[in-house]
Coordinates of N, CA, C and O in Angstrom, one line a residue:
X1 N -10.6 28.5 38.0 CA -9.7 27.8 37.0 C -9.9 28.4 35.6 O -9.2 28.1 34.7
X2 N -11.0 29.4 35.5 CA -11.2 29.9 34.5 C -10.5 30.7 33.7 O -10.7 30.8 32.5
X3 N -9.6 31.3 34.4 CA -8.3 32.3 34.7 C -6.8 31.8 34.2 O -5.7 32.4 34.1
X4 N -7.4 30.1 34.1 CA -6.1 29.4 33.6 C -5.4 29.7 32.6 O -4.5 30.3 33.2
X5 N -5.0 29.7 31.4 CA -4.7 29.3 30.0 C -4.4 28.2 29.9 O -3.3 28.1 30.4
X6 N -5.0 27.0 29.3 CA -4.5 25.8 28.8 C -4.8 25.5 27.4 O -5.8 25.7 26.6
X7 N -3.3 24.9 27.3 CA -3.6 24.0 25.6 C -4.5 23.0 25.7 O -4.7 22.3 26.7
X8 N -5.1 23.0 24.3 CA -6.0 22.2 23.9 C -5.1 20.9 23.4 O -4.1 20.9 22.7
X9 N -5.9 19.6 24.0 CA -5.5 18.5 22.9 C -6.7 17.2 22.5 O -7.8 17.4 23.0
X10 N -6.5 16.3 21.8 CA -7.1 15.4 21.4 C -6.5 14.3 22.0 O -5.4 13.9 21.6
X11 N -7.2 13.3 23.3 CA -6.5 12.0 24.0 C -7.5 11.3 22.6 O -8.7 11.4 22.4
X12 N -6.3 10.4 21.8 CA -6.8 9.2 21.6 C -6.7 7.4 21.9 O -5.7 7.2 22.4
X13 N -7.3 6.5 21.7 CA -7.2 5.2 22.1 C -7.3 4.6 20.9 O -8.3 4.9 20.2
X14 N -6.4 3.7 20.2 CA -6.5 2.6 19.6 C -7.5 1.6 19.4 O -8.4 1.4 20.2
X15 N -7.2 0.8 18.5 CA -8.3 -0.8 18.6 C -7.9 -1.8 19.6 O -6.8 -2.3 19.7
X16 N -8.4 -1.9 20.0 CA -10.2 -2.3 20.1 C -10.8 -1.3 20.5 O -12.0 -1.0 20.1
X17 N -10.1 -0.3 21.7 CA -11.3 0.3 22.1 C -11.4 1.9 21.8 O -11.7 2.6 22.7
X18 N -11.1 2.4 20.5 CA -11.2 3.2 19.7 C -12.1 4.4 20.3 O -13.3 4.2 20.6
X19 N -11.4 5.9 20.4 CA -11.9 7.0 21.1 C -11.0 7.7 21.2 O -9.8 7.4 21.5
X20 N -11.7 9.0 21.0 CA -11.0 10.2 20.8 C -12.2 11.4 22.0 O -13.4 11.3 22.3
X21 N -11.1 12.3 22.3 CA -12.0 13.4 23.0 C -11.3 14.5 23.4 O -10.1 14.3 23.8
X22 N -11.7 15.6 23.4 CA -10.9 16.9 23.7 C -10.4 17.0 24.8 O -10.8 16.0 25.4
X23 N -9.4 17.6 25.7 CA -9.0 18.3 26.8 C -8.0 19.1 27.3 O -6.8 18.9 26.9
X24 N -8.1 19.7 27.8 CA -7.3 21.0 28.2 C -6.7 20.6 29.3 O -5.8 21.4 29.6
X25 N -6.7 19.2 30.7 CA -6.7 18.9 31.6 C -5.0 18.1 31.2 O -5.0 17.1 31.8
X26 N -4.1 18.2 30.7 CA -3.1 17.6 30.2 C -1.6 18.5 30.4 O -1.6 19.7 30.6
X27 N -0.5 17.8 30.4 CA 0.6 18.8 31.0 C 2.3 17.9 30.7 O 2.3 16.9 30.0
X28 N 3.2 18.2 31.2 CA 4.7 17.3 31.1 C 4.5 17.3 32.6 O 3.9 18.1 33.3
X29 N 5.4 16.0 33.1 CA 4.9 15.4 34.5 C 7.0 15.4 34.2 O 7.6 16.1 34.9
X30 N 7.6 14.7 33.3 CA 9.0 14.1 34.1 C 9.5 14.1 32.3 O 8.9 13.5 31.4
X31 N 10.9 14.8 32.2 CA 12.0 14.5 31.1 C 12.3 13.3 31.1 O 12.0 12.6 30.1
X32 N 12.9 12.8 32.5 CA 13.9 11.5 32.7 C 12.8 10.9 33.5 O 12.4 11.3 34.7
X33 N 12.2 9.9 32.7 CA 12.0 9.3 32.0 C 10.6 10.4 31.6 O 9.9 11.0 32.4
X34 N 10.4 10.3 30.0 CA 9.4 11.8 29.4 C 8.2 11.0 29.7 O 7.9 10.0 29.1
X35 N 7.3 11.7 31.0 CA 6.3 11.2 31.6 C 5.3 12.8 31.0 O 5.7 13.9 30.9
X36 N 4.1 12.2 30.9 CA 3.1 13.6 30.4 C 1.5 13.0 31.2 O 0.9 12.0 30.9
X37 N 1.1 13.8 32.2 CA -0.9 13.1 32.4 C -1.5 14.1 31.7 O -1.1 15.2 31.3
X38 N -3.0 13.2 31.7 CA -4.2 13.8 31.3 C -5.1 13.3 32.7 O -4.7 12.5 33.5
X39 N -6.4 14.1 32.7 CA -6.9 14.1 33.7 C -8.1 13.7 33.0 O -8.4 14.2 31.9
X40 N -9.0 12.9 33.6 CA -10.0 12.0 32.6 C -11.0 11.9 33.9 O -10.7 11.4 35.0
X41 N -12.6 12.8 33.6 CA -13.7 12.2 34.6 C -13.8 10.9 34.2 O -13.5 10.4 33.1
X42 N -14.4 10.2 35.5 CA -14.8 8.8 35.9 C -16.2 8.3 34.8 O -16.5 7.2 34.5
X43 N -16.7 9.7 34.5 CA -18.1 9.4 34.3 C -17.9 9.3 32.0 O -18.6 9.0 31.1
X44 N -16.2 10.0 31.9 CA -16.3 10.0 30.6 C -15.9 8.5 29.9 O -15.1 7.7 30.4
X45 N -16.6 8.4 28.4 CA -16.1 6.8 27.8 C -14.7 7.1 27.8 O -14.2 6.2 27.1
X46 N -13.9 7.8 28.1 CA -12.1 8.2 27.3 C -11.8 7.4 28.5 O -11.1 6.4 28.3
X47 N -12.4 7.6 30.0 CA -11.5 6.8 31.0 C -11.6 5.2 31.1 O -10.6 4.6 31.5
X48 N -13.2 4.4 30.6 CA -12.8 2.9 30.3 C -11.6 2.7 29.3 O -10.7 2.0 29.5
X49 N -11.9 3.6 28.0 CA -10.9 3.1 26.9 C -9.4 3.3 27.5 O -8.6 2.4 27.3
X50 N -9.0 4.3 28.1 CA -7.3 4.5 28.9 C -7.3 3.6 29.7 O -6.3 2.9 29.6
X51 N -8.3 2.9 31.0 CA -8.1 2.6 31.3 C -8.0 0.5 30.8 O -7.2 -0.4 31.3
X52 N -8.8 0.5 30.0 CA -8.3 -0.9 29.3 C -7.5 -1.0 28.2 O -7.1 -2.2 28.0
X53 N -6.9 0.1 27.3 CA -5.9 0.3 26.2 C -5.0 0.0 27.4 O -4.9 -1.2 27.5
X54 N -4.5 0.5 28.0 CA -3.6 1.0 28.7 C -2.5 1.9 28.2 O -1.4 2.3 28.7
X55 N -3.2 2.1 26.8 CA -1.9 3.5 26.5 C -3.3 4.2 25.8 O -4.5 3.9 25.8
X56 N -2.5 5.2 25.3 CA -2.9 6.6 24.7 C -2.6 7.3 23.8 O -1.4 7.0 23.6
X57 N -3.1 8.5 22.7 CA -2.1 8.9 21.7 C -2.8 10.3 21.9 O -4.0 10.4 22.0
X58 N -2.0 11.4 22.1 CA -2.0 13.0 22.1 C -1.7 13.6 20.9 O -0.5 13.6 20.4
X59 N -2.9 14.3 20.3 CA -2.8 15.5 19.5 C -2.7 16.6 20.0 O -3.6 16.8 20.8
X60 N -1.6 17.7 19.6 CA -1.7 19.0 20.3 C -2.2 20.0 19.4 O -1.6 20.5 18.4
X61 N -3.3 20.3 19.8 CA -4.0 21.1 18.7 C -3.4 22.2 18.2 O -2.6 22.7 19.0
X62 N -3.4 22.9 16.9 CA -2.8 24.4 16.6 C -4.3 25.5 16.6 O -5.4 25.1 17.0
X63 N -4.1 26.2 16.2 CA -5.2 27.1 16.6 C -6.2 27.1 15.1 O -7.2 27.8 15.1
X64 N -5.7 26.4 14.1 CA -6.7 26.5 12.9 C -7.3 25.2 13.0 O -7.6 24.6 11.9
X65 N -7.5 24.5 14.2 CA -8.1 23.3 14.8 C -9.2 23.5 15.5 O -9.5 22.3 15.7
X66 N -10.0 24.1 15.9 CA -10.7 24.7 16.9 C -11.8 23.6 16.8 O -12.2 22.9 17.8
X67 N -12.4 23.5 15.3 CA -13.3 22.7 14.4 C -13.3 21.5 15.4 O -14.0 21.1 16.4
X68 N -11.9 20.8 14.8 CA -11.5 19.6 15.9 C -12.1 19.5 16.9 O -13.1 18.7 17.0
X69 N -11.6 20.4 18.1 CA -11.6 20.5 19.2 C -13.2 20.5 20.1 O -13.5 20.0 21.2
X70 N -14.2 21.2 19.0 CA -15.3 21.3 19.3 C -15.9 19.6 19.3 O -16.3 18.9 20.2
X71 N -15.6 19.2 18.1 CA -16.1 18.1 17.7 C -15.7 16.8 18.4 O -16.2 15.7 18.1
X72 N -14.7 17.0 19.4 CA -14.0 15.7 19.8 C -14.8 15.5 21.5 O -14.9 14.6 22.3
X73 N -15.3 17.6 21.3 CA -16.0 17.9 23.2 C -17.2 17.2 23.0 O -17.8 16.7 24.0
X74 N -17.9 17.2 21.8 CA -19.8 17.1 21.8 C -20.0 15.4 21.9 O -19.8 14.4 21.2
X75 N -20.3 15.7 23.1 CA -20.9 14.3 23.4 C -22.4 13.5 22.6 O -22.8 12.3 22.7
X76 N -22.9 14.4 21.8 CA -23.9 13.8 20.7 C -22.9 13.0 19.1 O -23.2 12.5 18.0
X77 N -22.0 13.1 19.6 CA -20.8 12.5 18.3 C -20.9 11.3 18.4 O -20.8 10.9 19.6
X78 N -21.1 10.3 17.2 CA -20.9 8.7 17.2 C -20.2 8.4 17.9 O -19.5 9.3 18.4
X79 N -20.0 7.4 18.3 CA -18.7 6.7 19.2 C -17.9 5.4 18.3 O -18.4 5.3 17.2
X80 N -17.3 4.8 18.5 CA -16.4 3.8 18.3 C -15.3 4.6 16.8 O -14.6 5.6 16.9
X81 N -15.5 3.8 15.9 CA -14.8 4.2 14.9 C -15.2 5.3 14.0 O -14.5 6.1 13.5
X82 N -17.0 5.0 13.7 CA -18.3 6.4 13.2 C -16.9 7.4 13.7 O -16.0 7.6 12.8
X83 N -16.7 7.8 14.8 CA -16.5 9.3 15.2 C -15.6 10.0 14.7 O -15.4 11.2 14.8
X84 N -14.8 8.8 13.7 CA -13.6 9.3 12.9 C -14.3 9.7 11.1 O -13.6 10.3 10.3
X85 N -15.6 9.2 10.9 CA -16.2 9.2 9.5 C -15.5 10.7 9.1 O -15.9 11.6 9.8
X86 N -14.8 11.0 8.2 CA -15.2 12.9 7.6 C -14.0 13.4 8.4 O -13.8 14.6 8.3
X87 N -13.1 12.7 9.0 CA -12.0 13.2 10.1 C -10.1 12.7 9.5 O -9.7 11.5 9.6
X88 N -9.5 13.4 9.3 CA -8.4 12.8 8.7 C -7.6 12.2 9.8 O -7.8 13.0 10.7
X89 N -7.1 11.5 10.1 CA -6.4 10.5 11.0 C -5.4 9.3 10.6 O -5.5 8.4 9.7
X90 N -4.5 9.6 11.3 CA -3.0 8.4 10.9 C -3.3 7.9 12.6 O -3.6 8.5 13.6
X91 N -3.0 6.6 12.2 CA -2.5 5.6 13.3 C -1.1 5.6 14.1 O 0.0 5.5 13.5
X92 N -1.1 5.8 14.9 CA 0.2 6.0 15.9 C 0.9 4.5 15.7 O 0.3 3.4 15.8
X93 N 2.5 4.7 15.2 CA 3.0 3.3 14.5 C 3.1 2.5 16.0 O 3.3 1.3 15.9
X94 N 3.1 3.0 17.4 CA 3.1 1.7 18.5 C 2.0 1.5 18.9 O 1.7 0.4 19.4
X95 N 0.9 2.7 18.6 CA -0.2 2.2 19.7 C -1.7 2.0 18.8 O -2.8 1.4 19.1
X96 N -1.1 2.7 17.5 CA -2.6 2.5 16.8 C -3.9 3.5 17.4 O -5.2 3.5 17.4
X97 N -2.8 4.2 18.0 CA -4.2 5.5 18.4 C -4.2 6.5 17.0 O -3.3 6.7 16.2
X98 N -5.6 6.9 16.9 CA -5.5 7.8 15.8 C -5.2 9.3 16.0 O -5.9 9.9 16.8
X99 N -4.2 10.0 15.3 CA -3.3 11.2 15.9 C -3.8 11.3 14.5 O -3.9 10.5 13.5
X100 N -4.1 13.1 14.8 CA -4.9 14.1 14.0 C -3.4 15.2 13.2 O -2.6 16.0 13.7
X101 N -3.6 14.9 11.6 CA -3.1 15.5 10.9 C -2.7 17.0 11.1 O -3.9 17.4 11.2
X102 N -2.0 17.9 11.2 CA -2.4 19.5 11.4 C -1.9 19.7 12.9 O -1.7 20.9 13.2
X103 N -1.7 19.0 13.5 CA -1.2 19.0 15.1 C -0.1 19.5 15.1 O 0.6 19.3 14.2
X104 N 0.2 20.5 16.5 CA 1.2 21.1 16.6 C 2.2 19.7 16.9 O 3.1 19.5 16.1
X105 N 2.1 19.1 17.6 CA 2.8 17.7 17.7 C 2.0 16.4 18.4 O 1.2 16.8 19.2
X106 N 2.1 15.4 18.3 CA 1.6 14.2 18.7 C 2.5 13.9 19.5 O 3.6 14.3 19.6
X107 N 1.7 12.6 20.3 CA 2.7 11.3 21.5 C 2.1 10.2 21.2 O 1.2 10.3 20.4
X108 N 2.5 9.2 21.6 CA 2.3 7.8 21.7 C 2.4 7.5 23.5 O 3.5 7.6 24.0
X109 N 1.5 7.1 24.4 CA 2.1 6.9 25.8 C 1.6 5.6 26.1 O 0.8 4.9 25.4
X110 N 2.2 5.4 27.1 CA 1.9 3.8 27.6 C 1.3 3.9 29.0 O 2.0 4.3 30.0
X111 N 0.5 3.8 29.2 CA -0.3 4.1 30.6 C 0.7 3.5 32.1 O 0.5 2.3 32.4
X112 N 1.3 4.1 32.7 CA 2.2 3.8 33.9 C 1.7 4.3 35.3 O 2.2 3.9 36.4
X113 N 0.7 5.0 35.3 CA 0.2 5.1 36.9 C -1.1 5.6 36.5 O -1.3 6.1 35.4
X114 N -2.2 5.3 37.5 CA -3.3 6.0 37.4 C -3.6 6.4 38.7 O -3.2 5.7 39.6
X115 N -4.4 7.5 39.1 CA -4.6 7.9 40.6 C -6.1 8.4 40.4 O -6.5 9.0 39.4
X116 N -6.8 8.0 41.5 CA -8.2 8.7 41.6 C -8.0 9.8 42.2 O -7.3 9.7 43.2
X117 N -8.5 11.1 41.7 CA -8.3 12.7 42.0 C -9.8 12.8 42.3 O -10.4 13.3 41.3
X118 N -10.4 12.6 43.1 CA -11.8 13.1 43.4 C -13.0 12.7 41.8 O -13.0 11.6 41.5
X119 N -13.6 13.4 41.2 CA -14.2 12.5 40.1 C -13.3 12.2 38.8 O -13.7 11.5 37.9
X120 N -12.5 12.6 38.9 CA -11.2 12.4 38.2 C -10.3 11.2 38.3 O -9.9 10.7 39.4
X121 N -9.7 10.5 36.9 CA -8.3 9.5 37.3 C -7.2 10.6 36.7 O -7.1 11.1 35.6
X122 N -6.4 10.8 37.6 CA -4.8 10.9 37.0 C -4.4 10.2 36.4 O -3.8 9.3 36.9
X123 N -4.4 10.2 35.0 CA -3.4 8.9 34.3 C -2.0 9.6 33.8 O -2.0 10.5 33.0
X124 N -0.7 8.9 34.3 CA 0.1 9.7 33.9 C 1.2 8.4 32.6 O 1.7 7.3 32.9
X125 N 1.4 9.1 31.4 CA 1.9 8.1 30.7 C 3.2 8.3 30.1 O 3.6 9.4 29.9
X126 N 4.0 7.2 29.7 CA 5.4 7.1 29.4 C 5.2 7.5 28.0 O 4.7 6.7 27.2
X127 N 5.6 8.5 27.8 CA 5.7 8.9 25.9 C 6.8 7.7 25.7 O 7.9 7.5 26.3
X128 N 6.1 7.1 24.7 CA 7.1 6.2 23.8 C 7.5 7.0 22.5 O 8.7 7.1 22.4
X129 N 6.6 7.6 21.5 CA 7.1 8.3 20.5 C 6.8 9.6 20.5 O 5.7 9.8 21.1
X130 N 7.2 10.4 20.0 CA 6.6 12.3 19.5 C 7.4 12.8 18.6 O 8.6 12.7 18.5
X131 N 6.6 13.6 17.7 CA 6.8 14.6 16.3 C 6.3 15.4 17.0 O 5.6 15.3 18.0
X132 N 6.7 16.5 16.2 CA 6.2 17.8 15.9 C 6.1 18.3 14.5 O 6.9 18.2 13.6
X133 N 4.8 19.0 14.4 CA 4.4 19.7 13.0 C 4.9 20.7 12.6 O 5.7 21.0 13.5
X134 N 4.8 21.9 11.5 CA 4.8 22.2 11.2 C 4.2 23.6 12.1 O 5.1 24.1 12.8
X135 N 3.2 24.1 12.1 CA 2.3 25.2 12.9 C 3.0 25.7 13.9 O 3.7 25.0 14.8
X136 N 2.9 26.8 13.9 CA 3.4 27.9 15.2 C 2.5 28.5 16.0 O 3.0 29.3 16.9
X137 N 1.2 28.4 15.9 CA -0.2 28.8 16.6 C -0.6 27.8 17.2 O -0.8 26.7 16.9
X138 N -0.7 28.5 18.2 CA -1.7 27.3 19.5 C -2.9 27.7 19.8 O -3.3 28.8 20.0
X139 N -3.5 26.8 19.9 CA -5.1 27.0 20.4 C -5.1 26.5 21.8 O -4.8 25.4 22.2
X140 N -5.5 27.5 22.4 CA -5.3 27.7 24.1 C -7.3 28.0 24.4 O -8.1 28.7 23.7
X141 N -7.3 27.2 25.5 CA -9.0 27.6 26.2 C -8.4 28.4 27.5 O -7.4 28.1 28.1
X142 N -9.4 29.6 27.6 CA -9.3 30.6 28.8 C -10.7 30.9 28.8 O -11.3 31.1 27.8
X143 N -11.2 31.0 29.9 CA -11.9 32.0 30.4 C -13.2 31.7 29.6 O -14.1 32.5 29.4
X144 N -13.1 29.8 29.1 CA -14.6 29.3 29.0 C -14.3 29.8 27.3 O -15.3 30.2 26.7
X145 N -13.4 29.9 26.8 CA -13.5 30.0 25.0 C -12.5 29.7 24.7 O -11.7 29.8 25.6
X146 N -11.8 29.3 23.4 CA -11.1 28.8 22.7 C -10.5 30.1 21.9 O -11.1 30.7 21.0
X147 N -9.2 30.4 22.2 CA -8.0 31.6 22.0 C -7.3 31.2 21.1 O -7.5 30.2 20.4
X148 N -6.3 32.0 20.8 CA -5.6 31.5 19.9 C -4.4 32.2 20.2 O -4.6 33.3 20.7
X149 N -2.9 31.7 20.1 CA -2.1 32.2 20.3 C -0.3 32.0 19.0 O 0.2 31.1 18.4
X150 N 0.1 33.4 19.3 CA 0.9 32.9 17.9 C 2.0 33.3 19.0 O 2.0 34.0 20.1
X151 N 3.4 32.5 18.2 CA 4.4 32.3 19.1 C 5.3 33.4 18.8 O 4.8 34.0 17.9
X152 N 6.7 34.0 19.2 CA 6.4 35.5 19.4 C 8.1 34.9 18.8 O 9.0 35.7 18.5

């Protein structure tokens, strides 16, 4: 899977149960009706918080994010709200997830199915809202590092 190219993003969760974390495991599932999953180990805090929020909010990283991206992976990072101290962040106006300034584009989802995939849950969720930024560079992980790619 090393061989992949995937975008980078930020899954976050709103209050109460407040959390953010990197992943590349994320994709578009359905237009009609605009369905998008992320793929969440069992063993990470991101899968209690999705699975008791029951929704979600997606930053799609740009490639002058990397910083981000590192910082959302390192599991030595404060948890609850701490993890946001030093971090710029707006509230998603339905879900109150915190979505990261600089993003190629953000979502709002509402959690609609979850499936256990071996240590993995499939959560696949109903975008309620999405923008897009500004930035034309994507920050893509391949081959175990963090790429960057400019759109042609």
């Amino acid at each position: 899977m090393s061989r992949f190219a995937s975008g980078v993003v930020v899954l976050s969760v709103g209050e109460p149960n407040v959390h953010a974390m990197t992943a590349n495991a994320f994709g578009s599932v359905s237009l009609d009706p605009p369905l998008v999953h992320c793929c969440v180990a069992h063993t990470a805090v991101m899968h209690e918080k999705i699975t008791r929020s029951r929704s979600f909010g997606v930053s799609i990283l740009g490639a002058s994010q990397e910083t981000l991206a590192r910082y959302f992976a390192d599991k030595a990072r404060p948890l609850g709200m701490a993890q946001f101290d030093g971090v710029a962040w707006n509230p998603g106006p339905l879900t109150g997830a915190p979505l990261l300034p600089g993003a190629l584009a953000w979502m709002e989802c509402k959690l609609v199915e979850s499936y256990v995939a071996g240590d993995h849950s499939l959560f696949v969720g109903e975008v309620l809202s999405s923008a897009t930024g500004d930035g034309d560079e994507a920050l893509l992980f391949y081959a175990g590092q963090f790429q960057r790619m400019e759109a042609s």
